[in-house]
Amino acid sequence: MIRGAATRSDGAGKAIYAPSSRGQVAAMQAALDQAGLSARDLDYVEVHATGTPTGDTTELESVALLVSHARRTDPVTIGSGKALVGHGFPSAGIANLVKVLLSFQEQRFFPTFGVDQPTSALAERAESLRLLPEGGPWPRHPDHPRRALANAFGFGGVDSSVLVEEFDSDYHRALLGSAPATPKPQQVTSWLAVVGASALLPGLPAASGLPDAVAFQQAWDDLAAHPTGLADDFRFPFREVKIPPSTLRQTDRAQQLFLSTSLHALQHAGLLTGRTVSIPERVATVVATASGSQASLDRNERIRADEFVDVLESAARLCSVSTEAITGWRAGLQDAFPVGPDTTTEAALPGYMDNIVAGRVGNILDLRGTNYIVDADLSSWGAAVWAATGILDEAQADAVVIGGVNALVAPEMADLWSRQVGAPLRPVEGSVSFVVRRAEDISPHDHVLGYVRAAPDATGTGTGLAAGEVTTLGADGAFWALTRLLALASDPAATELTAALPSVFHGAGYTVTVARHPNAAPPEVAAPDLGHPVILEGADLNDLLAHLRAATPATTTTSASEGALRLVFDLDGDPTTRLQQVIAALVVASAPSAQ
């Protein structure tokens, strides 16, 4: 039975790879809080146990702090399975959870393999922590079923903890019977208010706020003929972000691009001054992406270069290829591998891990809310909006930095995606960051760019991928949302629009809607006040004049077919006089001499 689950971020620290007890304790405590429990109520903690001196010492300190804060008088039992199965990286947390469930099943603590001499960090905390190298029986507490925390603490300060109990029908039936009835809707339909934005493309530098619509469209149109898809004009914001150039050289471009747009989006939302975020513990980060990182792909190719050469030479010998040809092939293959920093330093691993796209933002800006990436291929943006909605609806954060980024432009990945979609695609670099809040939390004084919501269903009007289309892969939906916000900013008559973002690998997806108002339709407007815009449409100039002559000060809009003329003007001063002025001006403009 899952009683609690929480993810938190370390925030700022000594380095992206340096763990912190702050985020780890916060994640464990939040999982316990969800069940109304404390460390006094725990039987066991399956620790992450990364295997590094700093990592293990920090986690031992974190669990000991959790125990101390709860004023527990006896030590809590801890253990780890990594000595048996190794580090599973993305699957490490699941491995820990599986081990706990097997312990429930066997009713015993499993051995922690290979511990001959516990570390000094463990010995110094013997009053709080107990390790059982040989394992032993797990007796059931008389008042509750077996209960454990399972931890997964990752690079970039992404800290997750899950509280689980062995299922006991009588205990959990009574627990459910005593809990207040709080049914949740089948689908989250909450609107998110977009209060900050920034975007970046080749030819379009990141800036605070929505980009100029004409400049954005020009940059996007130019991508069709762009030779590499790389944002060669990108300049890392060294003034705002203090990262040594040596570290930056080992940092994937997606991390750099998204950090840049997130800085600007937070500034635009009024949450960031310099490098200080006003509510760091209440800001989360969710990033839509797809297919991992370019830096990881390049490094893996270099690491395995000798294997590729061996396979090529073996195949050539089987086919009786000449030595001279084999030598030429070997040279050609080695030349094809991308050049990069092969030296493995502390910055190397977080530099090419895809989850650090979100973690880098949290680390640099001291954001301590949940942070992670979502990869649902071309539907990733929908998954990100859905995830951010859940974070805000459950009051885990007051604001979420949400967006999409792509820096994966390798020809082999373009080929893979083109074959999967069934049409030629040209991946390009691009990043979009938004700052969103719950629509219910918006006050009349807040500046809102628009509203967005998502639902897990691949239906709707659809956006589709045309042959030869430029793509930012997992960020495509975010760029679509950006175009809709630009339309809302430039066209008073623009209304909501829904797009389907289907997954090309899983046959599922999301629908995403962007609207001017957090309703099914904009609210009805009474007679316009001073300065309220009037929108009139006509099939041609004469038709427009006829509508205008029939208009009254209470008129706000008329509707006409696609391709009609639209007239937008303000009722400044006296509305009736203003209408007559507009009619007179339009009559003069429609005269033969004026035409």
Coordinates of C-alpha atoms in Angstrom, one line a residue:
M1 CA 0.0 0.0 0.0
I2 CA 1.5 3.3 -1.1
R3 CA 0.9 5.8 1.8
G4 CA 3.1 8.7 0.5
A5 CA 5.3 9.7 -2.3
A6 CA 7.2 13.0 -2.7
T7 CA 10.0 14.5 -4.8
R8 CA 12.0 17.6 -3.8
S9 CA 15.1 19.4 -5.0
D10 CA 18.3 20.2 -3.2
G11 CA 18.3 23.7 -4.7
A12 CA 21.6 25.5 -4.8
G13 CA 24.7 23.7 -3.5
K14 CA 28.5 23.4 -3.9
A15 CA 28.1 21.8 -7.3
I16 CA 25.5 20.0 -9.5
Y17 CA 26.9 16.7 -8.4
A18 CA 27.1 17.4 -4.7
P19 CA 24.2 16.0 -2.7
S20 CA 22.5 18.0 0.1
S21 CA 20.6 16.9 3.2
R22 CA 18.1 19.7 2.7
G23 CA 16.3 18.2 -0.3
Q24 CA 16.7 14.6 0.9
V25 CA 15.1 15.3 4.3
A26 CA 12.4 17.4 2.7
A27 CA 11.4 14.5 0.3
M28 CA 11.3 11.9 3.1
Q29 CA 9.4 14.2 5.5
A30 CA 6.9 15.1 2.8
A31 CA 6.2 11.4 2.0
L32 CA 5.6 10.8 5.7
D33 CA 3.4 13.9 6.1
Q34 CA 1.1 12.6 3.4
A35 CA 0.2 9.7 5.7
G36 CA 0.2 11.7 8.9
L37 CA 3.2 9.8 10.2
S38 CA 6.7 10.5 11.3
A39 CA 10.1 8.7 11.5
R40 CA 8.9 7.3 14.9
D41 CA 6.5 5.1 12.9
L42 CA 9.0 3.6 10.5
D43 CA 10.4 0.1 10.6
Y44 CA 12.9 0.4 7.8
V45 CA 14.5 2.7 5.2
E46 CA 15.9 1.3 1.9
V47 CA 18.6 3.9 1.3
H48 CA 19.7 5.1 -2.1
A49 CA 23.4 4.3 -1.2
T50 CA 25.0 5.7 -4.3
G51 CA 28.4 4.1 -3.3
T52 CA 30.4 7.3 -3.2
P53 CA 31.9 8.6 0.1
T54 CA 30.2 12.0 -0.1
G55 CA 26.9 10.5 -1.3
D56 CA 26.6 7.9 1.4
T57 CA 27.7 10.2 4.2
T58 CA 25.1 12.8 3.1
E59 CA 22.3 10.3 3.0
L60 CA 23.2 8.8 6.4
E61 CA 23.2 12.3 7.8
S62 CA 19.8 12.9 6.2
V63 CA 18.1 9.8 7.6
A64 CA 19.7 10.5 11.0
L65 CA 18.3 14.1 10.9
L66 CA 14.8 12.7 10.0
V67 CA 15.0 10.4 13.1
S68 CA 16.3 13.2 15.3
H69 CA 13.6 15.6 14.2
A70 CA 10.9 13.0 15.1
R71 CA 12.6 12.5 18.6
R72 CA 12.7 8.8 18.0
T73 CA 14.5 7.0 20.8
D74 CA 15.6 3.8 19.0
P75 CA 17.6 3.4 15.8
V76 CA 15.8 2.8 12.5
T77 CA 17.0 -0.2 10.4
I78 CA 18.5 0.7 7.0
G79 CA 19.8 -1.4 4.1
S80 CA 20.6 -1.2 0.4
G81 CA 20.5 -3.7 -2.5
K82 CA 23.0 -1.8 -4.8
A83 CA 25.9 -4.1 -3.6
L84 CA 24.0 -6.9 -5.3
V85 CA 22.5 -5.3 -8.4
G86 CA 24.7 -2.3 -9.0
H87 CA 23.4 1.2 -9.8
G88 CA 20.4 1.1 -12.1
F89 CA 20.5 4.8 -12.8
P90 CA 16.9 5.6 -13.9
S91 CA 15.7 2.2 -12.5
A92 CA 17.6 2.5 -9.2
G93 CA 14.5 3.7 -7.3
I94 CA 12.3 0.9 -8.7
A95 CA 15.0 -1.6 -7.7
N96 CA 14.8 -0.2 -4.1
L97 CA 11.0 -0.4 -4.1
V98 CA 11.1 -4.0 -5.4
K99 CA 13.5 -5.0 -2.7
V100 CA 11.2 -3.6 0.0
L101 CA 8.2 -5.5 -1.4
L102 CA 10.2 -8.8 -1.5
S103 CA 11.1 -8.1 2.2
F104 CA 7.4 -7.8 3.0
Q105 CA 6.8 -11.0 1.2
E106 CA 9.6 -12.9 3.0
Q107 CA 8.9 -11.1 6.3
R108 CA 12.6 -10.5 6.9
F109 CA 15.3 -7.9 6.4
F110 CA 17.6 -8.9 3.6
P111 CA 21.4 -8.8 4.1
T112 CA 23.4 -5.8 2.9
F113 CA 26.0 -7.6 0.9
G114 CA 29.8 -6.9 1.2
V115 CA 29.8 -4.7 4.4
D116 CA 32.9 -5.7 6.2
Q117 CA 33.6 -2.4 8.0
P118 CA 30.8 0.2 8.3
T119 CA 31.8 3.7 7.4
S120 CA 32.6 6.1 10.2
A121 CA 29.5 8.2 9.2
L122 CA 27.4 5.2 10.1
A123 CA 29.3 4.3 13.3
E124 CA 29.0 7.9 14.5
R125 CA 25.2 7.6 14.2
A126 CA 24.6 4.3 15.9
E127 CA 22.0 5.8 18.1
S128 CA 19.8 6.7 15.1
L129 CA 20.7 4.1 12.4
R130 CA 21.1 0.3 12.5
L131 CA 22.5 -1.7 9.6
L132 CA 22.0 -5.5 9.5
P133 CA 24.8 -6.9 7.3
E134 CA 23.5 -10.4 7.7
G135 CA 19.8 -9.5 7.6
G136 CA 17.3 -11.1 10.0
P137 CA 13.6 -11.5 10.8
W138 CA 11.2 -8.5 10.3
P139 CA 8.7 -8.7 13.1
R140 CA 5.3 -7.1 12.6
H141 CA 4.6 -4.2 14.9
P142 CA 1.5 -4.8 17.1
D143 CA -0.2 -1.6 16.0
H144 CA 0.5 -1.4 12.2
P145 CA 1.8 -3.5 9.3
R146 CA 5.4 -3.5 8.1
R147 CA 6.3 -0.1 7.0
A148 CA 9.3 1.4 5.0
L149 CA 10.6 4.3 3.1
A150 CA 12.4 3.6 -0.2
N151 CA 14.7 6.4 -1.4
A152 CA 16.0 7.4 -4.8
F153 CA 18.3 10.4 -4.7
G154 CA 19.8 11.4 -8.1
F155 CA 22.2 13.8 -9.7
G156 CA 21.1 17.4 -9.8
G157 CA 19.5 17.2 -6.4
V158 CA 16.4 15.3 -7.6
D159 CA 15.3 13.5 -4.3
S160 CA 12.3 11.1 -4.3
S161 CA 11.0 9.0 -1.4
V162 CA 8.1 6.5 -1.3
L163 CA 6.3 5.3 1.9
V164 CA 4.9 1.8 1.6
E165 CA 3.1 -0.6 3.9
E166 CA 2.6 -4.3 3.6
F167 CA -1.1 -4.7 2.7
D168 CA -3.3 -5.8 5.6
S169 CA -7.0 -5.9 4.7
D170 CA -8.3 -5.3 8.2
Y171 CA -5.9 -2.4 9.0
H172 CA -6.3 -0.7 5.7
R173 CA -10.1 -1.2 5.6
A174 CA -10.2 0.5 9.0
L175 CA -7.9 3.2 7.7
L176 CA -10.1 3.9 4.7
G177 CA -13.2 4.0 6.9
S178 CA -11.7 6.6 9.2
A179 CA -10.5 8.8 6.4
P180 CA -12.7 11.7 5.2
A181 CA -14.3 11.1 1.8
T182 CA -12.3 13.2 -0.7
P183 CA -13.1 11.8 -4.1
K184 CA -10.9 13.2 -6.9
P185 CA -12.2 13.9 -10.4
Q186 CA -11.4 11.4 -13.1
Q187 CA -9.6 14.0 -15.1
V188 CA -7.8 17.2 -14.0
T189 CA -9.2 20.1 -16.0
S190 CA -7.5 22.9 -14.2
W191 CA -6.3 25.8 -16.2
L192 CA -2.8 27.1 -15.7
A193 CA -2.1 30.8 -16.0
V194 CA 1.0 31.7 -18.0
V195 CA 2.7 34.6 -16.2
G196 CA 6.2 34.5 -17.7
A197 CA 7.7 33.4 -21.0
S198 CA 10.9 33.2 -23.0
A199 CA 11.9 31.4 -26.2
L200 CA 15.1 30.7 -28.2
L201 CA 15.7 29.4 -31.7
P202 CA 18.6 29.7 -34.2
G203 CA 18.4 33.4 -35.1
L204 CA 16.1 34.3 -32.2
P205 CA 18.0 35.0 -28.9
A206 CA 16.3 34.4 -25.5
A207 CA 14.7 37.5 -24.0
S208 CA 12.3 38.3 -21.2
G209 CA 8.7 37.9 -22.3
L210 CA 7.1 36.7 -25.5
P211 CA 9.3 37.2 -28.6
D212 CA 8.3 39.7 -31.3
A213 CA 5.8 37.8 -33.5
V214 CA 7.4 38.8 -36.8
A215 CA 10.9 38.0 -35.6
F216 CA 9.8 34.6 -34.3
Q217 CA 8.0 33.7 -37.5
Q218 CA 11.1 34.8 -39.6
A219 CA 13.4 32.7 -37.4
W220 CA 11.1 29.7 -37.7
D221 CA 10.8 30.1 -41.5
D222 CA 14.5 30.3 -41.9
L223 CA 15.0 27.0 -40.2
A224 CA 13.9 25.1 -43.3
A225 CA 17.2 26.1 -45.0
H226 CA 19.4 26.2 -41.9
P227 CA 22.5 24.0 -42.6
T228 CA 22.9 22.5 -39.1
G229 CA 19.9 23.3 -37.0
L230 CA 22.2 24.6 -34.3
A231 CA 21.7 27.9 -32.5
D232 CA 25.1 29.1 -33.5
D233 CA 24.3 32.6 -32.2
F234 CA 23.5 31.4 -28.7
R235 CA 25.7 33.0 -26.0
F236 CA 25.6 31.5 -22.5
P237 CA 24.5 34.1 -19.9
F238 CA 27.8 34.1 -17.9
R239 CA 26.9 37.4 -16.2
E240 CA 23.9 35.8 -14.5
V241 CA 25.2 32.3 -14.2
K242 CA 28.6 31.5 -12.7
I243 CA 29.7 28.3 -14.4
P244 CA 33.4 27.8 -15.2
P245 CA 34.0 27.4 -19.0
S246 CA 35.7 24.0 -18.3
T247 CA 32.4 22.8 -16.8
L248 CA 30.3 24.3 -19.6
R249 CA 32.3 22.4 -22.2
Q250 CA 31.1 19.2 -20.7
T251 CA 27.5 20.4 -20.3
D252 CA 24.9 19.4 -22.9
R253 CA 23.5 22.2 -24.9
A254 CA 19.9 21.4 -23.8
Q255 CA 20.9 22.2 -20.2
Q256 CA 22.4 25.5 -21.4
L257 CA 19.5 26.5 -23.6
F258 CA 16.8 25.7 -21.1
L259 CA 18.6 27.5 -18.3
S260 CA 18.9 30.6 -20.4
T261 CA 15.2 30.7 -21.3
S262 CA 14.1 29.9 -17.7
L263 CA 16.2 32.8 -16.3
H264 CA 14.3 35.1 -18.7
A265 CA 10.9 33.6 -18.0
L266 CA 11.3 33.9 -14.2
Q267 CA 12.4 37.5 -14.6
H268 CA 9.4 38.2 -16.8
A269 CA 7.1 36.6 -14.1
G270 CA 8.6 39.0 -11.5
L271 CA 10.0 36.0 -9.5
L272 CA 13.7 36.5 -10.2
T273 CA 15.9 39.5 -9.3
G274 CA 19.5 39.0 -10.2
R275 CA 20.0 35.4 -9.1
T276 CA 17.5 35.4 -6.3
V277 CA 14.1 33.8 -6.6
S278 CA 11.5 35.2 -4.2
I279 CA 9.9 31.9 -3.2
P280 CA 12.6 29.2 -4.0
E281 CA 11.0 26.5 -1.9
R282 CA 7.7 26.9 -3.8
V283 CA 8.9 26.8 -7.4
A284 CA 9.0 23.5 -9.3
T285 CA 10.5 22.6 -12.7
V286 CA 9.1 20.3 -15.4
V287 CA 10.7 20.0 -18.8
A288 CA 9.4 18.3 -21.9
T289 CA 12.1 16.6 -24.0
A290 CA 12.7 13.5 -26.1
S291 CA 15.3 10.9 -26.9
G292 CA 18.0 11.9 -24.3
S293 CA 20.9 14.3 -24.9
Q294 CA 23.2 15.0 -27.7
A295 CA 26.2 15.0 -25.3
S296 CA 25.4 11.5 -24.2
L297 CA 25.1 10.3 -27.7
D298 CA 28.4 11.8 -28.7
R299 CA 30.2 10.5 -25.7
N300 CA 28.9 7.0 -26.0
E301 CA 30.0 6.9 -29.7
R302 CA 33.5 8.0 -28.6
I303 CA 33.6 5.5 -25.7
R304 CA 32.6 2.6 -28.0
A305 CA 34.6 3.6 -31.0
D306 CA 37.0 0.7 -30.6
E307 CA 34.0 -1.8 -30.6
F308 CA 32.6 -0.2 -33.8
V309 CA 36.0 -0.5 -35.5
D310 CA 36.4 -4.2 -34.4
V311 CA 33.0 -5.1 -35.8
L312 CA 33.7 -3.3 -39.0
E313 CA 37.1 -5.1 -39.5
S314 CA 35.7 -8.5 -38.6
A315 CA 32.9 -8.1 -41.1
A316 CA 35.4 -6.9 -43.7
R317 CA 37.6 -10.0 -43.3
L318 CA 34.7 -12.3 -43.6
C319 CA 33.9 -10.7 -46.9
S320 CA 37.6 -10.8 -48.0
V321 CA 37.9 -7.1 -48.2
S322 CA 41.5 -5.9 -48.9
T323 CA 43.7 -4.6 -46.1
E324 CA 43.9 -1.2 -47.8
A325 CA 40.2 -0.9 -47.9
I326 CA 39.8 -1.8 -44.3
T327 CA 42.4 0.8 -43.3
G328 CA 40.5 3.4 -45.2
W329 CA 37.2 2.4 -43.6
R330 CA 38.8 2.6 -40.2
A331 CA 40.0 6.1 -40.8
G332 CA 36.7 7.2 -42.2
L333 CA 34.8 5.7 -39.2
Q334 CA 37.1 7.4 -36.7
D335 CA 36.7 10.7 -38.5
A336 CA 33.0 10.4 -38.2
F337 CA 33.0 10.3 -34.4
P338 CA 32.2 13.7 -32.9
V339 CA 35.1 15.5 -31.2
G340 CA 34.5 16.4 -27.5
P341 CA 35.9 16.4 -24.0
D342 CA 36.7 12.7 -23.3
T343 CA 38.3 13.4 -19.9
T344 CA 36.0 12.1 -17.2
T345 CA 35.7 14.7 -14.5
E346 CA 33.2 15.4 -11.8
A347 CA 31.3 17.5 -14.3
A348 CA 31.2 14.9 -17.0
L349 CA 28.3 12.7 -15.9
P350 CA 25.8 15.4 -14.9
G351 CA 26.9 17.2 -18.1
Y352 CA 25.3 14.6 -20.3
M353 CA 22.5 13.2 -18.1
D354 CA 19.1 14.3 -19.6
N355 CA 17.4 14.7 -16.2
I356 CA 19.9 17.5 -15.3
V357 CA 18.1 19.8 -17.8
A358 CA 15.6 20.4 -14.9
G359 CA 18.2 19.9 -12.2
R360 CA 20.5 22.5 -13.5
V361 CA 17.8 25.2 -13.2
G362 CA 17.1 24.1 -9.6
N363 CA 20.8 24.1 -8.7
I364 CA 21.7 27.4 -10.3
L365 CA 18.6 29.3 -9.1
D366 CA 18.1 27.5 -5.7
L367 CA 14.7 26.2 -6.7
R368 CA 13.7 23.5 -4.2
G369 CA 10.4 22.3 -5.5
T370 CA 10.1 19.1 -7.5
N371 CA 12.1 19.0 -10.7
Y372 CA 12.2 16.5 -13.5
I373 CA 12.0 15.9 -17.2
V374 CA 9.2 14.1 -19.0
D375 CA 9.8 12.1 -22.2
A376 CA 6.7 11.0 -24.0
D377 CA 8.3 11.6 -27.4
L378 CA 6.2 14.1 -29.5
S379 CA 3.5 14.3 -26.8
S380 CA 6.0 15.4 -24.1
W381 CA 4.6 18.9 -23.8
G382 CA 1.2 17.5 -23.0
A383 CA 2.7 15.3 -20.3
A384 CA 4.6 18.2 -18.9
V385 CA 1.5 20.4 -18.6
W386 CA -0.4 17.5 -17.1
A387 CA 2.4 17.0 -14.5
A388 CA 2.6 20.7 -13.7
T389 CA -1.2 20.7 -13.2
G390 CA -1.0 17.9 -10.6
I391 CA 1.9 19.7 -8.8
L392 CA -0.1 22.9 -8.4
D393 CA -3.4 21.3 -7.7
E394 CA -1.8 19.3 -4.9
A395 CA -0.2 22.5 -3.5
Q396 CA 3.3 21.1 -3.8
A397 CA 4.3 24.4 -5.4
D398 CA 3.0 27.9 -6.0
A399 CA 4.6 28.2 -9.5
V400 CA 6.1 25.9 -12.0
V401 CA 8.8 26.6 -14.6
I402 CA 7.5 24.5 -17.5
G403 CA 8.8 24.2 -21.0
G404 CA 10.4 22.2 -23.7
V405 CA 13.9 22.0 -25.1
N406 CA 15.7 20.1 -27.9
A407 CA 19.4 20.1 -28.6
L408 CA 19.5 16.6 -30.3
V409 CA 20.2 17.3 -34.0
A410 CA 22.5 14.4 -34.9
P411 CA 21.8 13.0 -38.4
E412 CA 21.3 9.5 -37.1
M413 CA 18.6 10.7 -34.8
A414 CA 16.9 12.6 -37.6
D415 CA 16.9 9.4 -39.6
L416 CA 15.5 7.4 -36.7
W417 CA 12.6 9.9 -36.2
S418 CA 11.9 10.2 -39.9
R419 CA 11.5 6.4 -40.2
Q420 CA 9.3 6.3 -37.1
V421 CA 7.0 9.2 -38.3
G422 CA 7.1 8.1 -41.9
A423 CA 8.2 11.5 -43.2
P424 CA 11.5 13.4 -43.4
L425 CA 12.1 15.5 -40.2
R426 CA 14.8 18.1 -39.5
P427 CA 15.5 18.4 -35.8
V428 CA 16.7 21.8 -34.7
E429 CA 17.8 23.4 -31.4
G430 CA 15.1 25.3 -29.5
S431 CA 14.0 26.1 -26.0
V432 CA 10.8 27.5 -24.5
S433 CA 10.2 28.3 -20.9
F434 CA 7.0 29.4 -19.3
V435 CA 6.1 30.2 -15.6
V436 CA 2.7 29.0 -14.8
R437 CA 0.4 29.3 -11.7
R438 CA -3.1 28.0 -11.0
A439 CA -5.8 30.1 -12.6
E440 CA -7.5 30.3 -9.2
D441 CA -4.5 32.0 -7.7
I442 CA -4.4 34.8 -10.2
S443 CA -5.4 38.3 -8.9
P444 CA -6.7 41.2 -11.0
H445 CA -3.2 42.8 -10.8
D446 CA -1.4 39.9 -12.3
H447 CA -0.3 40.1 -16.0
V448 CA -1.4 36.9 -17.7
L449 CA -0.3 36.0 -21.2
G450 CA -2.9 33.3 -21.5
Y451 CA -4.1 30.0 -20.1
V452 CA -3.2 26.4 -20.9
R453 CA -4.5 23.0 -19.9
A454 CA -3.9 19.4 -20.9
A455 CA -5.7 16.0 -20.7
P456 CA -4.3 12.5 -21.4
D457 CA -6.2 11.8 -24.7
A458 CA -4.8 11.9 -28.2
T459 CA -7.9 13.5 -29.7
G460 CA -8.6 17.1 -30.9
T461 CA -7.9 19.2 -34.0
G462 CA -4.4 17.8 -34.3
T463 CA -1.2 19.5 -35.4
G464 CA 0.4 16.7 -37.5
L465 CA 3.9 16.6 -38.9
A466 CA 4.1 17.4 -42.6
A467 CA 6.9 15.9 -44.8
G468 CA 10.1 17.9 -44.4
E469 CA 8.9 19.7 -41.4
V470 CA 11.3 21.3 -38.9
T471 CA 10.9 19.8 -35.5
T472 CA 12.1 20.4 -31.9
L473 CA 11.0 16.9 -31.0
G474 CA 9.7 16.8 -27.4
A475 CA 9.5 20.6 -27.4
D476 CA 7.1 20.8 -30.5
G477 CA 4.0 21.2 -28.3
A478 CA 5.7 24.0 -26.3
F479 CA 6.4 25.9 -29.4
W480 CA 2.9 25.4 -30.6
A481 CA 1.7 26.9 -27.3
L482 CA 4.0 29.8 -27.9
T483 CA 2.5 30.5 -31.3
R484 CA -1.0 30.5 -29.7
L485 CA 0.1 33.0 -27.0
L486 CA 1.6 35.2 -29.7
A487 CA -1.7 35.1 -31.5
L488 CA -3.6 36.1 -28.4
A489 CA -1.2 39.0 -27.9
S490 CA -1.6 40.3 -31.4
D491 CA -5.2 39.5 -32.3
P492 CA -8.0 40.6 -29.9
A493 CA -10.4 38.3 -31.7
A494 CA -8.2 35.2 -31.3
T495 CA -9.8 32.6 -29.1
E496 CA -8.9 29.2 -27.6
L497 CA -7.5 26.4 -29.7
T498 CA -6.9 22.8 -29.0
A499 CA -4.2 20.6 -30.5
A500 CA -3.6 16.8 -30.3
L501 CA -0.1 15.7 -29.4
P502 CA 0.0 12.0 -30.1
S503 CA 2.9 9.8 -29.2
V504 CA 4.4 8.2 -32.2
F505 CA 5.9 5.3 -30.2
H506 CA 3.0 4.4 -27.8
G507 CA -0.2 5.3 -29.7
A508 CA -1.4 7.6 -26.9
G509 CA -0.9 11.2 -26.2
Y510 CA -2.5 14.4 -24.8
T511 CA -4.7 17.2 -25.9
V512 CA -3.5 20.7 -25.1
T513 CA -5.6 23.8 -25.1
V514 CA -4.4 27.5 -25.0
A515 CA -7.0 30.2 -24.3
R516 CA -7.3 33.8 -23.5
H517 CA -9.6 33.1 -20.5
P518 CA -9.8 30.1 -18.1
N519 CA -13.3 29.2 -19.3
A520 CA -14.8 27.3 -22.2
A521 CA -15.5 30.7 -23.8
P522 CA -14.5 34.3 -23.0
P523 CA -16.9 36.0 -20.6
E524 CA -19.6 38.1 -22.1
V525 CA -18.8 41.8 -22.2
A526 CA -21.5 44.4 -21.6
A527 CA -21.6 47.8 -23.3
P528 CA -18.0 48.9 -23.8
D529 CA -16.4 51.3 -21.3
L530 CA -14.0 54.0 -22.3
G531 CA -11.1 52.5 -24.3
H532 CA -12.8 49.1 -24.9
P533 CA -11.9 47.7 -28.3
V534 CA -14.7 47.2 -30.9
I535 CA -14.3 44.4 -33.4
L536 CA -16.3 44.5 -36.7
E537 CA -16.0 42.2 -39.7
G538 CA -17.3 42.4 -43.2
A539 CA -17.0 40.3 -46.4
D540 CA -15.6 43.4 -48.2
L541 CA -15.2 47.2 -47.6
N542 CA -18.9 48.0 -48.4
D543 CA -20.1 45.2 -46.2
L544 CA -17.9 46.5 -43.4
L545 CA -19.3 50.0 -43.8
A546 CA -22.8 48.6 -43.6
H547 CA -22.0 46.8 -40.3
L548 CA -20.3 50.0 -39.0
R549 CA -23.3 52.2 -39.8
A550 CA -25.6 49.7 -38.0
A551 CA -23.3 49.6 -34.9
T552 CA -24.2 51.1 -31.6
P553 CA -21.9 52.0 -28.6
A554 CA -22.9 48.6 -27.2
T555 CA -21.6 46.7 -30.1
T556 CA -18.5 44.6 -29.4
T557 CA -18.2 42.2 -32.3
T558 CA -19.8 40.8 -35.4
S559 CA -18.9 37.6 -37.2
A560 CA -18.1 37.0 -40.9
S561 CA -16.6 34.2 -43.0
E562 CA -12.9 33.4 -43.3
G563 CA -11.0 35.9 -45.3
A564 CA -13.2 38.8 -44.3
L565 CA -12.0 42.3 -43.4
R566 CA -11.7 43.1 -39.8
L567 CA -11.8 46.5 -38.2
V568 CA -10.6 47.0 -34.6
F569 CA -10.9 50.4 -32.9
D570 CA -11.3 51.9 -29.4
L571 CA -14.3 53.9 -28.2
D572 CA -12.2 56.8 -26.8
G573 CA -14.1 59.8 -25.5
D574 CA -17.9 59.9 -26.4
P575 CA -18.8 56.5 -28.0
T576 CA -21.4 57.8 -30.4
T577 CA -19.0 60.6 -31.7
R578 CA -16.2 58.0 -32.0
L579 CA -18.4 55.8 -34.2
Q580 CA -19.2 58.7 -36.5
Q581 CA -15.5 59.6 -36.8
V582 CA -14.6 56.0 -37.8
I583 CA -17.4 55.9 -40.4
A584 CA -16.2 59.2 -41.9
A585 CA -12.6 58.1 -42.1
L586 CA -13.5 54.7 -43.7
V587 CA -15.8 56.4 -46.3
V588 CA -12.9 58.7 -47.3
A589 CA -10.6 55.7 -47.5
S590 CA -13.0 53.8 -49.7
A591 CA -13.4 56.6 -52.2
P592 CA -12.0 55.7 -55.8
S593 CA -9.3 58.4 -55.5
A594 CA -8.1 56.9 -52.2
Q595 CA -8.1 53.4 -53.6

